[in-house]
Every structure is written in structure tokens, then in C-alpha cells.
XYZ file of C-alpha atoms in Angstrom:
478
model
C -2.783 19.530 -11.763
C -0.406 18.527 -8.920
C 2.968 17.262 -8.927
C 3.492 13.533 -8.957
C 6.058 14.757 -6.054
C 3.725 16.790 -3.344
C 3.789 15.087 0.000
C 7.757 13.296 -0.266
C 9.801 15.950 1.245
C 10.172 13.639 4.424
C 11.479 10.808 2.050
C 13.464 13.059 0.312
C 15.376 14.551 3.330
C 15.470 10.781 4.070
C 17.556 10.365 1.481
C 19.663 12.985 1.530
C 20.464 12.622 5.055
C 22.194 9.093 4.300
C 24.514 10.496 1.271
C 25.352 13.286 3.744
C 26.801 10.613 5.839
C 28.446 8.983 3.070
C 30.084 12.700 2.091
C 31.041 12.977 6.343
C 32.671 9.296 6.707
C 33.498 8.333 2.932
C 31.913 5.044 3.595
C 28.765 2.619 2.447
C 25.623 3.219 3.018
C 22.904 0.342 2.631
C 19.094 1.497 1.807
C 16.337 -1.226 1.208
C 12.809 0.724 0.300
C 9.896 -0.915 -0.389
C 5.948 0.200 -0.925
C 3.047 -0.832 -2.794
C 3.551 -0.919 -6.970
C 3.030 2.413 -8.352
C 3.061 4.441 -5.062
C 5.923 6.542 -6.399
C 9.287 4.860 -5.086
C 11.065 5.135 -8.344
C 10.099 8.530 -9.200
C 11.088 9.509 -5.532
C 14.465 8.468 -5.919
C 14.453 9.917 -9.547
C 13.431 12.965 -8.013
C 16.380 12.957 -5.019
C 18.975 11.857 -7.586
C 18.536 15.256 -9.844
C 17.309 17.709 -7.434
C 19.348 16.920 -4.861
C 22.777 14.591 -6.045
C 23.167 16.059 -9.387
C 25.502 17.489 -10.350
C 27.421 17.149 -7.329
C 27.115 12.874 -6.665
C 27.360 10.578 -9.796
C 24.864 7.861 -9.950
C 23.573 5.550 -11.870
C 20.000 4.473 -12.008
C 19.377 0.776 -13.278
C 15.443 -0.309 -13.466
C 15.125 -4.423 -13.846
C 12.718 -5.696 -16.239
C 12.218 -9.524 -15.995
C 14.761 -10.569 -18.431
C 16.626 -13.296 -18.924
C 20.271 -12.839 -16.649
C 22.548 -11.627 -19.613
C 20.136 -9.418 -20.813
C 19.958 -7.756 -17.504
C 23.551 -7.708 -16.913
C 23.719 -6.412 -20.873
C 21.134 -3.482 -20.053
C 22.964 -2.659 -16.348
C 26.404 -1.938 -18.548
C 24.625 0.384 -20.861
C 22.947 2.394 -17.931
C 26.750 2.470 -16.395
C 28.697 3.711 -19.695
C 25.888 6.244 -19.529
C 26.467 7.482 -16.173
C 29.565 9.701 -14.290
C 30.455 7.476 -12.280
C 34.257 6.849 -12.113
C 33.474 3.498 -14.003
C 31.875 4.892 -16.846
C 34.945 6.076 -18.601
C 36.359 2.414 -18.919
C 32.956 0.946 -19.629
C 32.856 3.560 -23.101
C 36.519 2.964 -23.413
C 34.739 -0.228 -24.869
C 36.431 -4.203 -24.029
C 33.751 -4.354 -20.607
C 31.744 -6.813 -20.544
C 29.663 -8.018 -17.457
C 29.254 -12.084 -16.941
C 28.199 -11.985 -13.497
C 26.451 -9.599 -10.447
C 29.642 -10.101 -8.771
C 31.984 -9.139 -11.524
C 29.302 -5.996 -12.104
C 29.285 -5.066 -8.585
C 32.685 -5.361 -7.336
C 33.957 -3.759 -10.555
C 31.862 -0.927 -9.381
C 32.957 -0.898 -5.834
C 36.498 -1.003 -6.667
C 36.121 1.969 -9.474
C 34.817 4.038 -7.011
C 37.994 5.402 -5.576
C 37.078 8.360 -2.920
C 34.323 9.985 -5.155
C 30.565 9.816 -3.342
C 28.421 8.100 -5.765
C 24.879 6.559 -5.769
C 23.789 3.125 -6.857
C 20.302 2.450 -7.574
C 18.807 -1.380 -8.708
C 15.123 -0.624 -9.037
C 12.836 -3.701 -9.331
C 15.104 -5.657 -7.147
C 13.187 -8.445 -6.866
C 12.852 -9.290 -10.392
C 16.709 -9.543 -10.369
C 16.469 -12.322 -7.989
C 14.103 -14.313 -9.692
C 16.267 -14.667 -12.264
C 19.287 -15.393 -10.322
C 18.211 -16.144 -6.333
C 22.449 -15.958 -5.731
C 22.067 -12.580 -6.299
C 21.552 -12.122 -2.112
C 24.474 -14.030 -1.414
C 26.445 -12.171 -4.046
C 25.597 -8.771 -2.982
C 26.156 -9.423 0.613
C 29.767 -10.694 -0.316
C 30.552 -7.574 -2.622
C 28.691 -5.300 0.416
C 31.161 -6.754 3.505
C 34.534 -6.633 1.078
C 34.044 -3.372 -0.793
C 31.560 -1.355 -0.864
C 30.726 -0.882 2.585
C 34.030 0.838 2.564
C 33.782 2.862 -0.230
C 31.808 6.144 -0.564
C 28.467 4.776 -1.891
C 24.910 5.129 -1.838
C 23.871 1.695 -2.500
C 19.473 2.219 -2.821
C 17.503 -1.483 -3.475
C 14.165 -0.616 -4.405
C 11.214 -3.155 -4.864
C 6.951 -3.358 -4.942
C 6.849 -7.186 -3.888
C 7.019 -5.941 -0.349
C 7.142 -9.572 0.930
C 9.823 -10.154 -1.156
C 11.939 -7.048 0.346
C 10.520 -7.517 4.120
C 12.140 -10.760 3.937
C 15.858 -9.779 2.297
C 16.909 -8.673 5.742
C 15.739 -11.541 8.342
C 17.500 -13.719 10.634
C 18.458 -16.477 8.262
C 19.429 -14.364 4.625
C 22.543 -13.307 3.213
C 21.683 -9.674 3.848
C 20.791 -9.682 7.367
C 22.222 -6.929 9.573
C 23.642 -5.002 5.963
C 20.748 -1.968 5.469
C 21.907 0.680 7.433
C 18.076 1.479 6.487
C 14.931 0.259 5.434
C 12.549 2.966 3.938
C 8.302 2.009 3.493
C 7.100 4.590 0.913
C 3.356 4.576 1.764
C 0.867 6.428 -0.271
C -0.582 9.737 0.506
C -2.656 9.265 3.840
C -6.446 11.202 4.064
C -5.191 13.913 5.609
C -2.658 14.637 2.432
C -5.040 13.912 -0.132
C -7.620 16.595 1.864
C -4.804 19.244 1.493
C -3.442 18.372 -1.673
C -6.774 18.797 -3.137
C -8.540 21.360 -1.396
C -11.367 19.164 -0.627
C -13.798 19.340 2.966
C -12.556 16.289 5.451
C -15.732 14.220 4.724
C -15.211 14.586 0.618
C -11.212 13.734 1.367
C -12.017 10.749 2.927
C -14.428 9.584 0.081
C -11.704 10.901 -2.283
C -9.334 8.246 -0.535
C -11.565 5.866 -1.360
C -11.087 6.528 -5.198
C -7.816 7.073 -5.379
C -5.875 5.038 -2.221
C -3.073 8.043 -2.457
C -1.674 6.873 -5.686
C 0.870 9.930 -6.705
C -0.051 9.787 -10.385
C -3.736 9.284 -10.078
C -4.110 11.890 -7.440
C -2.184 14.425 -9.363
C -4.901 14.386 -11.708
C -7.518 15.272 -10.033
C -7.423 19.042 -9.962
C -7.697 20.728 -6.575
C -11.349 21.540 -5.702
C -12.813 19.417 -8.412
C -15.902 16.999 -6.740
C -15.502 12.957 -7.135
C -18.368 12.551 -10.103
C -16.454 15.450 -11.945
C -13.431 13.551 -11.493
C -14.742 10.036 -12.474
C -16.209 11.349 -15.276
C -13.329 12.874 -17.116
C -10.835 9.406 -16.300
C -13.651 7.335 -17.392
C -14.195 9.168 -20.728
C -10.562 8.304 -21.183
C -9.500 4.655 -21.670
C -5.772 5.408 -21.267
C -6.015 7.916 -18.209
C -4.084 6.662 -14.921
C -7.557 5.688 -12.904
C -8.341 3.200 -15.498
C -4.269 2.285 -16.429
C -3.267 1.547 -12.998
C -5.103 -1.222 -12.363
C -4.389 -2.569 -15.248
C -0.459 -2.464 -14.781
C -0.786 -3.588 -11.140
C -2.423 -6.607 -12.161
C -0.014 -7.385 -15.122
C 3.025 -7.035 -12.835
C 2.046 -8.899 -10.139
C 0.443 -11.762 -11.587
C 2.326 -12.563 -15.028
C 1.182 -16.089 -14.780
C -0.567 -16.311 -11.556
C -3.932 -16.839 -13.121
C -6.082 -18.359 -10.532
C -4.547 -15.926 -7.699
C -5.670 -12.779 -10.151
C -9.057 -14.823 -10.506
C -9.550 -15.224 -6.626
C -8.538 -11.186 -6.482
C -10.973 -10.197 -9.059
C -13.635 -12.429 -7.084
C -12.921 -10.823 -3.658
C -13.004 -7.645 -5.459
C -16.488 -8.045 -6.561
C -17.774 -8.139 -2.598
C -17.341 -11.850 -1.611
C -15.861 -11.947 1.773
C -15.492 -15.241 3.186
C -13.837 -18.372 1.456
C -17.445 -20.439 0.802
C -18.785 -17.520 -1.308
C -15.510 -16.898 -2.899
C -15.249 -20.259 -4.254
C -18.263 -20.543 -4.894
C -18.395 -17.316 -6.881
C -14.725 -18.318 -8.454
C -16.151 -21.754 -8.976
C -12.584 -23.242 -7.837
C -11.384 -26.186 -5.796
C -10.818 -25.231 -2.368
C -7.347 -26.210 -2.326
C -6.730 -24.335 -5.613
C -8.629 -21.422 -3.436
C -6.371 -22.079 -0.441
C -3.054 -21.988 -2.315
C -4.144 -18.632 -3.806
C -5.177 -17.120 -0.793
C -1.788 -17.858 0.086
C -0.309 -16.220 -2.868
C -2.693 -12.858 -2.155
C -2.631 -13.043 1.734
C 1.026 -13.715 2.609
C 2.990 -13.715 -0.414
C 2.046 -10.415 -2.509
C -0.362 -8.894 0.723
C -2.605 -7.280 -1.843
C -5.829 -9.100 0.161
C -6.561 -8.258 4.325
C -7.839 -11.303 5.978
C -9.160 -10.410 9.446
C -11.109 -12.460 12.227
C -13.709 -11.160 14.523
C -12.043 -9.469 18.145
C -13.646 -10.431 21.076
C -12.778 -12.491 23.963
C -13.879 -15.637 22.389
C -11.414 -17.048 19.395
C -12.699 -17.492 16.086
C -11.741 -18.655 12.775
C -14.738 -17.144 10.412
C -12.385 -14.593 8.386
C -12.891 -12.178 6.178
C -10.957 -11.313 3.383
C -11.077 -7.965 1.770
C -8.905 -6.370 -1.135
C -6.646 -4.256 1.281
C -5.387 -1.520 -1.247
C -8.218 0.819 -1.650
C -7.565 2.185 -5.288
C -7.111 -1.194 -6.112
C -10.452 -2.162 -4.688
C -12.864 0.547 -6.567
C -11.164 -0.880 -9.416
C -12.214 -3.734 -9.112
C -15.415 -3.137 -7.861
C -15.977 -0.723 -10.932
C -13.690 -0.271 -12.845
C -12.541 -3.509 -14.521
C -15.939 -5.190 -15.249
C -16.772 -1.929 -17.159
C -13.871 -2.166 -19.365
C -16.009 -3.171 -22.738
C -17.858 -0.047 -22.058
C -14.913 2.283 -21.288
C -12.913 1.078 -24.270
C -15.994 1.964 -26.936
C -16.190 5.610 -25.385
C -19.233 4.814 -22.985
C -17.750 5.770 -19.559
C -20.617 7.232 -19.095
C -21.955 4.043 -18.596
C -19.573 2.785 -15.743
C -20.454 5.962 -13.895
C -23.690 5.463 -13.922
C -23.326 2.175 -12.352
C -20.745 3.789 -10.012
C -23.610 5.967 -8.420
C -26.469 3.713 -8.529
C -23.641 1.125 -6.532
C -21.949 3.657 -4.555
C -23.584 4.639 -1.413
C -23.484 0.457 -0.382
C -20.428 0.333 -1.682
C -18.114 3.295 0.017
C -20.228 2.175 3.704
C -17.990 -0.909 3.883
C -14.925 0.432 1.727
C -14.839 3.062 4.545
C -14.028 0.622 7.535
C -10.975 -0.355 7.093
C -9.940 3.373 7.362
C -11.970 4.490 10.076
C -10.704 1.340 11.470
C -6.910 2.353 11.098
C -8.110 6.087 11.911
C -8.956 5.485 15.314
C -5.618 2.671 15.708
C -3.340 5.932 15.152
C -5.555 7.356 18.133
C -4.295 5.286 20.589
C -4.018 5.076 23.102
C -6.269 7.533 23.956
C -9.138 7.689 26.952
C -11.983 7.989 25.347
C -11.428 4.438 24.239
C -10.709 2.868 27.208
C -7.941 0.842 27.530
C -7.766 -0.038 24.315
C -4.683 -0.683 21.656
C -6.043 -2.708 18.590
C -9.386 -2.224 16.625
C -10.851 -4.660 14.741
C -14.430 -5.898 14.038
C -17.135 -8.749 15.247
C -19.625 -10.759 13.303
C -21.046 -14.609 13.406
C -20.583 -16.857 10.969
C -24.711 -16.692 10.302
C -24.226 -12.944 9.952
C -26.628 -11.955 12.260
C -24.499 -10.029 14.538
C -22.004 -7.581 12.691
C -20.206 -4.737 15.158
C -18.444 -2.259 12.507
C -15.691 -1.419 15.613
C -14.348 -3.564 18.285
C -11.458 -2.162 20.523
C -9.424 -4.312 22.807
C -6.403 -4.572 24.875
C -4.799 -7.505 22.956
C -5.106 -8.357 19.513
C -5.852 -11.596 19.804
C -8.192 -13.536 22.549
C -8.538 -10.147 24.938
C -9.540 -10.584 28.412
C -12.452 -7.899 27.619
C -13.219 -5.941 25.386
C -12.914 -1.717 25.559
C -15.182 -0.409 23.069
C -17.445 -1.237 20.149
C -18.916 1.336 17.639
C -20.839 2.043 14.664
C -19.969 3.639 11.367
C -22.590 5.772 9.502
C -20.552 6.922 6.156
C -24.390 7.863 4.539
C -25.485 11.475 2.835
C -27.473 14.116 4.727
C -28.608 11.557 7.460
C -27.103 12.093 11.145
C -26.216 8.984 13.551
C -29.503 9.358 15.212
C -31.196 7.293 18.111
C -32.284 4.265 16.294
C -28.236 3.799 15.239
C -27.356 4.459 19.172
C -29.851 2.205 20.621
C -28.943 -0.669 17.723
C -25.311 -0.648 18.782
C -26.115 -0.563 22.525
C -28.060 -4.116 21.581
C -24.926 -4.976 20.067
C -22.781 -4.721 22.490
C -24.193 -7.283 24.779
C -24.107 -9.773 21.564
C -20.327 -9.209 21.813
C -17.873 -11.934 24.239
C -16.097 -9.725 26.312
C -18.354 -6.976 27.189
C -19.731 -5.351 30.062
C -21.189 -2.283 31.739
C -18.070 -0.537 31.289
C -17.584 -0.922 27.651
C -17.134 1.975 25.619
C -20.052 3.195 23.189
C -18.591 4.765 20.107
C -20.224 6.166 17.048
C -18.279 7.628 13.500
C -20.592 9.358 11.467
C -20.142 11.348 8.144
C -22.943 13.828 8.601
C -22.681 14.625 12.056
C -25.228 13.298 15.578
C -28.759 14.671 16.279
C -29.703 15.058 19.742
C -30.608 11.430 20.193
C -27.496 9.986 18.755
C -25.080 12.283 21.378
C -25.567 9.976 24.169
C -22.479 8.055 22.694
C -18.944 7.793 24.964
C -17.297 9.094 21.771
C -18.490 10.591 18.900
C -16.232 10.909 15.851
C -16.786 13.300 12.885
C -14.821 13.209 9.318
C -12.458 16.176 10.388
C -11.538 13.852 13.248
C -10.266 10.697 11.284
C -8.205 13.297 9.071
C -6.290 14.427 12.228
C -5.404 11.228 13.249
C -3.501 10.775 9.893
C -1.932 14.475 10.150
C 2.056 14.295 10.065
């Protein structure tokens, strides 16, 4: 089994590099981290706080939990009289009470005397639902005292709109993070190391998983995918099946119909007539929770065709991959799961899989070849996307371009063969050299590129590029 901490030594020295400079100047420093929920931010910091403050830097560590203001304020108290800090000796002295975020926070600030300390408020955004001054408040206390005192003041949060937007033009805490950290999960390349797998099982693997730290540590190194799925799904409380489960609960407490529109995309609908039709929802009940998924919590993609000619026929897409296989598989099979029939959902897991993982797999070949450029063999290329019509009869798996949106041309456009034991062979070439013509923005110069998990045959070689499984993973090496 691996550690929940493999691949977060670049976070980590992160970290420590800002309470070195808070040691060096005796002065505030401001971090604001944000990353998908459950991708291992708290257990990071957990992680920096003991193995690298403690003993030497008091902190304290205060996790937010949705409750009423008092409470919180109540709970934040009890993690300081349980800390070193320099405060904690008058907060068990007893007669300390907490009525505010300002009285909390500047009592802090001006305990701290010329000790370094840390400061961590996980779940930040759960503080400011329950009191939005909390911004205002914390930019006040920042500017007076604690930007001159010796602290490491950490925000942490999973609503990543939520902490994107703390710091623009027109908020309280604009200009105040010294830095703002974006814990991603593990990346293909990672997960391939981490469990000892070949580049073209790693990539698959990715596709399970979506470089969760706590579902990927339990999948032990070497171990094949239907070994794996079989032991979480024989186990109704392991993390594969849990993590879905707690993903959904946290982000959509009440949000009913934007959970419902997830679910539905989830299931394979792309575009917004079969997803309310599917949902069976009002399309402005369908709009506002596209809003909620799209812009607000970014948990769905929604992506138009590239090409030279505009168009509005989107596609939405669940844009977490873990989060889509569970879904896709997981969730519907829950019945089954919880009476000790996993087998069941696995079995329906291969007879679905092979259509499945051949569209689960562009998005990432997609963003494989993006961390390629710019690079020759695609022309002149920057962005990747894909084409299709809203009749569906034209669908180009890989579009490259100059511009992102309405191109002058366009660079390249490719095919993706993710399929067992078959090569990209010269009925996939000559298909995508049809397609290119049914493409605005093409011409004679446009790049021919193919991505295929089992390798080219001698008629599929007569490609521009040709991209193999070990290739994507290097594009995602560190």
C-alpha cells in the first residue's frame, strides 16, 4: 500500500520555503491553496505541520464544519487552548471567550509576540457562508497585525471558485496572498510510477482513480485494474466507492437538481436536449444548474467544437475523472454493492468498459498533447480541442489551432484509438484524412495526427505524428 503522501514533496518544500521566510524577516506570510475535494490539501498541510514545523513552529490547525457562527468560533477556541501557540496559555487560563473573527484573529495576532507560528483555517469557505464579513474582517486583522507579526497564515478550501475569487480586483483580500497554491491530483505519469504499472495500463489506471491520494494508495503497486475493482467493490465502505459519495454530500447539501443534472451527465448525455430530456427538467431549471456545475463548483467541462467557424453546440462532460467512473459505474450499482454483490457492478464494468474508457480517454490525451506545446510536429498550434456537428455526423477526436477561439486555420486534427490488441491501421488513417476536409479551417497543410494505445501497422504510419501511451505519460513528467 502507498502513502497517502507520495508525490507532495514539491508542495511540501512549498511550504516550508514560506515559514523559512517568516523565520528570516519575522513577518506575515499569506497562503491561499485550493484543489479539488479530497485531493489531499488537508492532509498535506497536516503532513508539513508535524514533519516539518513541529516541534520547532507552534500551530494550530482549525478544520470548519458548516456550523452555525458561535459554534465555529466555540470549536476554533478549543483547537487554540489545545495548541502552543503563545495564546494558548491564556485561552486554558480559562475567562476567553471568542464573539467575533475579529476578536479571534487579532487576539491571535497580537499574542504572537516574536515567536514563528502557523495558522491554518481549513474549509475556508464554509466559514464565509456563515458569515460573508469574514473577507473584510480578515483583510483588516491581515494589514494591522498580522502581516507584521511572525505568522504562517494557510486558507485552505475545495470550492475552488469560491477561493479563485477571494483574491480579485474588487474583494477585501486582493493583493494580501503572498501565495496562492493549486494542489492538483497525481498526474498519469505519477500514478504510472507510483504503481509500477506499463504507460498504457497507467493511463487506464487514471481513468479509475483521477489521482485521488487515498484511493490510489490502495491500489497496491503492480496489481491490474479488474484485480483492483474487484477487491473495492467487494467492499461497500472502501475509498473507490466512499469518495464519491462524500464528494457529492459536500458539494451539494441541498443543491438537488444540480446533483440530478451531474448524475445525468454522468450517465453519457452530452449536450443540453438529451440531458433534459434524460433529467426530465425545465430548461431553465437545467440552465441554472448548469450554472451551478459549470461556473460555480467547475465539477462539469463544457467545450465547443474548434475550427474556424464559431459554434455554440457544446458539450458538457463530468470533468473530474474519478468522479466520472463513479458515476458511470459506480453509483447506479450501489443496491448491488451494499448486499455484497460487487461482483455484479464489475461485471457491468467490463461488458461497458471498452465504449466507455474510448471517450473517458480524450480529455487526457487532449490535455496530453496541450502540455506538448508548442511543439513542431503540430504545427503552429497552442490549444487542442475537438469538432463535431450538431447532427453528429462529423466528430474529429483532436483539433489543434493557433487561437482558442474562432482560429484563422486550423494546425492539426487527429484520431484517438484507446482499443485492446488492435493497431491504428489504414482504415483509421484514411477515415481521419476524410475528416479533415469536413473540418472549417483546413487545408493541404494541416497536420495528420493519430494516438493509439496498441501501437500503428504499416498502413497507419503514414500519419504527421504518431503518438503512443509512453508518449502522453512524458508530457505529464515533472
Amino acid at each position: 500500500m502507498l502513502s497517502d503522501f507520495v508525490g507532495r514533496h514539491g508542495y511540501m518544500a512549498t511550504l516550508e520555503a514560506e515559514l523559512d521566510r517568516v523565520r528570516q524577516t519575522d513577518r506575515g506570510r499569506f497562503v491561499s491553496m485550493r484543489g479539488r475535494r479530497r485531493v489531499g490539501k488537508s492532509r498535506l498541510v497536516d503532513e508539513f505541520l508535524r514533519s516539518g514545523a513541529r516541534p520547532e513552529v507552534p500551530y494550530v490547525f482549525f478544520t470548519a464544519s458548516r456550523q452555525p457562527l458561535a459554534r465555529e468560533l466555540e470549536m476554533f477556541a478549543q483547537e487554540v487552548a489545545r495548541s502552543e501557540l503563545p495564546a494558548a496559555d491564556v485561552m486554558r487560563g480559562g475567562g476567553v471567550t471568542f464573539e467575533s473573527w475579529d476578536g479571534a484573529l487579532t487576539f491571535l495576532a497580537t499574542s504572537a509576540g516574536g515567536t514563528p507560528q502557523v495558522i491554518v483555517m481549513d474549509e475556508f469557505p464554509y466559514l464565509l457562508e456563515q458569515d460573508p464579513s469574514l473577507e473584510a474582517t480578515l483583510q483588516k486583522v491581515w494589514d494591522r497585525y498580522l502581516r507584521e507579526a511572525p505568522v504562517l497564515l494557510v486558507l485552505i478550501g475545495s470550492d475552488i471558485s469560491m477561493m479563485s475569487a477571494l483574491t480579485e480586483y474588487d474583494r477585501p483580500l486582493y493583493g494580501r496572498p503572498n501565495l496562492e497554491m493549486v494542489v492538483e491530483p497525481f498526474g498519469p505519469h505519477e500514478t504510472a510510477e507510483m504503481l509500477d504499472l506499463p504507460a498504457a495500463d497507467a493511463i487506464d489506471a487514471q481513468l479509475v482513480l483521477g489521482g485521488f491520494p487515498q484511493i490510489t494508495q490502495e491500489w497496491r503497486s503492480g496489481t491490474g485494474m479488474w484485480d483492483f475493482l474487484e477487491e473495492q467493490l467487494s467492499n461497500p465502505t472502501s475509498p473507490l466507492i466512499v469518495g464519491g459519495e462524500r464528494i457529492l454530500s459536500a458539494e451539494f447539501p441541498e443543491e438537488a437538481r444540480a446533483r440530478q443534472v451531474l448524475a445525468t451527465i454522468g450517465s453519457g448525455e452530452r449536450t443540453f436536449t438529451t440531458i433534459q430530456r434524460r433529467a426530465g427538467i425545465h430548461e431553465t431549471t437545467l440552465q441554472r444548474a448548469l450554472a451551478v456545475l459549470v461556473g460555480q463548483k467547475r465539477m462539469v467541462s463544457a467545450e465547443r467544437p474548434l475550427s474556424s467557424r464559431p459554434s455554440r453546440e457544446t458539450h458538457y462532460a463530468v470533468a473530474d475523472p474519478y468522479l466520472r467512473f463513479w458515476l458511470r459505474f459506480v453509483g447506479p450499482n450501489m443496491a448491488e454493492i451494499e448486499r455484497g454483490r460487487g461482483d455484479l457492478a464489475v461485471a457491468r464494468i467490463r461488458e461497458g468498459w471498452s465504449t466507455y474508457r474510448g471517450r473517458a480517454v480524450e480529455p487526457l490525451v487532449r490535455e496530453s498533447i496541450f502540455r506538448m506545446l508548442p511543439d513542431e510536429q503540430f504545427g503552429d498550434a497552442q490549444y487542442v480541442g475537438g469538432y463535431w456537428t450538431r447532427k453528429g455526423d462529423v466528430e474529429v477526436d483532436l483539433v489543434g489551432a493557433e487561437e482558442k477561439v474562432r482560429p484563422r486555420r486550423v494546425a492539426f486534427v487527429g484520431s484517438i484509438k484507446w482499443r485492446e490488441r488492435t493497431p491504428f491501421g489504414g482504415r483509421d488513417l484514411g477515415r481521419i484524412a476524410a475528416q479533415r476536409d469536413e473540418v472549417p479551417g483546413t487545408d493541404e497543410d494541416t497536420v495528420l495526427i493519430g494516438v493509439s494505445r496498441e501501437g500503428f501497422d504499416e498502413q497507419g504510419r503514414g500519419l504527421d505524428a504518431a503518438l503512443l501511451p509512453k508518449d502522453l505519460l512524458e508530457a505529464w513528467k515533472q
